XYZ file of N, CA and C in Angstrom:
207
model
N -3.051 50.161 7.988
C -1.954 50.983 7.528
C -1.947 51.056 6.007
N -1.199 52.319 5.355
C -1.324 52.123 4.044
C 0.015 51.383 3.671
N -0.377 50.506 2.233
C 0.931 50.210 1.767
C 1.438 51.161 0.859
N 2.681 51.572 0.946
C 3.659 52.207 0.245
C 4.186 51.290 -1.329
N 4.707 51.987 -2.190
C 5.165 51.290 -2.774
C 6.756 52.318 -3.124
N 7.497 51.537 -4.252
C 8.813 52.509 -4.562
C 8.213 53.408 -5.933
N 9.035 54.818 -5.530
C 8.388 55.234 -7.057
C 9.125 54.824 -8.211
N 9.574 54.089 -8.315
C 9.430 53.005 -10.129
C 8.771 52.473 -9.811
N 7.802 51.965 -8.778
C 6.914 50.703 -9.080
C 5.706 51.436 -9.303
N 5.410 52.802 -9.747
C 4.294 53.555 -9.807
C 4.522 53.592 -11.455
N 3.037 53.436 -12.377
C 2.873 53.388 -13.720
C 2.381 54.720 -14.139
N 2.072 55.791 -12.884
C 1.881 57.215 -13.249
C 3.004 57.701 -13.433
N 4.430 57.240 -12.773
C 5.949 57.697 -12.892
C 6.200 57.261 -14.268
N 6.063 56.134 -14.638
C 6.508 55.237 -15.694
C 5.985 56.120 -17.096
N 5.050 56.349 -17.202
C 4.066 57.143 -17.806
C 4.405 58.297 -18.434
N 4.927 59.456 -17.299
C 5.843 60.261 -17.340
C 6.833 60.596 -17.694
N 7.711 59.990 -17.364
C 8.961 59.240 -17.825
C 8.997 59.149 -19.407
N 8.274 58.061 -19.868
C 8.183 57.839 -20.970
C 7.816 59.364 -22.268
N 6.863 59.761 -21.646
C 6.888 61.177 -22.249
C 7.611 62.161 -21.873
N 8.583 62.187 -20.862
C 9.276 63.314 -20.952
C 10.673 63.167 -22.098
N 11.206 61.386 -22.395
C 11.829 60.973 -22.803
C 11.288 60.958 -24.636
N 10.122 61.399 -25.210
C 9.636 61.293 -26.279
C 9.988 62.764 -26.343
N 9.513 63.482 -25.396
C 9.565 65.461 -25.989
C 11.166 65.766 -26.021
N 11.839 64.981 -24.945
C 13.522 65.294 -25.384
C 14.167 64.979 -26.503
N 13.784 63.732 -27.051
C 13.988 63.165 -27.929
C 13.610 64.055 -29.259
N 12.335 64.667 -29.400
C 12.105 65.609 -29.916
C 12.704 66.763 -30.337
N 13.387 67.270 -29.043
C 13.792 68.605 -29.312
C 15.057 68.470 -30.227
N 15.714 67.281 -29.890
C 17.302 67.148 -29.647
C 17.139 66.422 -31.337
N 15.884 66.101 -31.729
C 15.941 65.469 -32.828
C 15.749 63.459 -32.825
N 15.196 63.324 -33.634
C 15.136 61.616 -33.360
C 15.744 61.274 -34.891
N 17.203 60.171 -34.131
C 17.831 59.915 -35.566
C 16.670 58.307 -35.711
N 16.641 58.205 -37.242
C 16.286 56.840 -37.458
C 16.203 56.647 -39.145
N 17.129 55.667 -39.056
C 17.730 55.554 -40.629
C 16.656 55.344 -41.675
N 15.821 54.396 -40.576
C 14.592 53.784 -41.466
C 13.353 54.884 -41.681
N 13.561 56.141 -40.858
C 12.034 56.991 -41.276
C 12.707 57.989 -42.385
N 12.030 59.046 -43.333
C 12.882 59.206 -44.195
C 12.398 60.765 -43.819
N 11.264 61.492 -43.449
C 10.664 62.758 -43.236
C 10.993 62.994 -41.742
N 11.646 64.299 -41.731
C 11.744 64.584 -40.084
C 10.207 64.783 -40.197
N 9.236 65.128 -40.499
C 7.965 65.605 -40.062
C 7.253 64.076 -39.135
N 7.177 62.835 -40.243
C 6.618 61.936 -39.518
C 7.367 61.755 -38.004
N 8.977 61.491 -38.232
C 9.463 61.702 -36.972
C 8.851 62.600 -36.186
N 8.596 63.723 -35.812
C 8.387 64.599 -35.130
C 6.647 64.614 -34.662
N 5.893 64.005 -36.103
C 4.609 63.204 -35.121
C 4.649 62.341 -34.464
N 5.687 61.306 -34.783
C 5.671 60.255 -34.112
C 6.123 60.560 -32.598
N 6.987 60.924 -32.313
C 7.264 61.798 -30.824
C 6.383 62.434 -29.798
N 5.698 63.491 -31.053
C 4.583 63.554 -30.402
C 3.375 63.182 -29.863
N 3.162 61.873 -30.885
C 2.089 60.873 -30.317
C 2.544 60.417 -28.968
N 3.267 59.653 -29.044
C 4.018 58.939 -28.203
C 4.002 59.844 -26.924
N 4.528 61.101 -26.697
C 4.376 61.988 -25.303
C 3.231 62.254 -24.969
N 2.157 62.258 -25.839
C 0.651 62.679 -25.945
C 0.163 61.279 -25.529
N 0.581 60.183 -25.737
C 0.016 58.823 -25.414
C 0.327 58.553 -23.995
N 1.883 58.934 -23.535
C 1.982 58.864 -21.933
C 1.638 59.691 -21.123
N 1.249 60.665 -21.569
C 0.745 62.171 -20.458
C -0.771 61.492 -20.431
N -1.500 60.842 -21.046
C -2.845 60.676 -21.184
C -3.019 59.337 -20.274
N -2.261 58.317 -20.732
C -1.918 57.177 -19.698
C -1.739 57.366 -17.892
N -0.556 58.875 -17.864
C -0.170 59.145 -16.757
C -1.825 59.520 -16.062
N -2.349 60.249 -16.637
C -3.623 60.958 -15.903
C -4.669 59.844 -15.409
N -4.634 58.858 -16.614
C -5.950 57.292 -16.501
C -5.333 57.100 -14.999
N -3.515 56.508 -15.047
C -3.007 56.022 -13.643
C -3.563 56.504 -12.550
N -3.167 58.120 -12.528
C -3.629 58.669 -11.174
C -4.823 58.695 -11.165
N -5.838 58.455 -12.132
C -6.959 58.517 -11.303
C -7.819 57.056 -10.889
N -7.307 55.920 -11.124
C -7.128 54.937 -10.855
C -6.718 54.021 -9.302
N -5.478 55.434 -9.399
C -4.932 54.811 -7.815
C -5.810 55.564 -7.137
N -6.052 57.370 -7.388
C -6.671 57.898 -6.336
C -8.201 56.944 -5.883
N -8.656 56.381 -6.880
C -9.854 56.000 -6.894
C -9.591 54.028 -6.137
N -8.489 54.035 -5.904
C -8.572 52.404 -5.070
C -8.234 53.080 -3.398
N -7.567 54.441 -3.457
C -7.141 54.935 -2.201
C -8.698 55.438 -1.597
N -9.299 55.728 -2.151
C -10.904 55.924 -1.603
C -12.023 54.853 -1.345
N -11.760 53.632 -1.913
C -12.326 52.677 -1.535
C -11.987 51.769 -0.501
């Protein structure tokens, strides 16, 4: 049988998540007393969503690839 898991316990969700929560953050603006350029802010966001969309993809192909073995 296969095992199931919950989806929070999936790191392709987590992944996701995390970058959808960097591009909102984005739009809506990221306060932070300590950065002084909205520009770095606004790379920094973008790394960060660009770092979990890239993570999310490693995940799934990870699991697809233990579900085939």
């Amino acid at each position: 049988m296969f095992d199931t898991k919950t989806i929070l316990a999936s790191r392709t969700i987590w992944a996701n998540l995390i970058g959808l929560a960097a591009l909102v953050l984005g739009l809506f603006g990221l306060y932070s007393s300590a950065l002084v350029t909205g520009a770095f802010e606004e790379a920094l966001v973008q790394l960060i969503a660009a770092g979990s969309f890239i993570a999310s993809t490693v995940f799934r192909i990870l699991a697809t690839k233990q579900i085939l073995n």
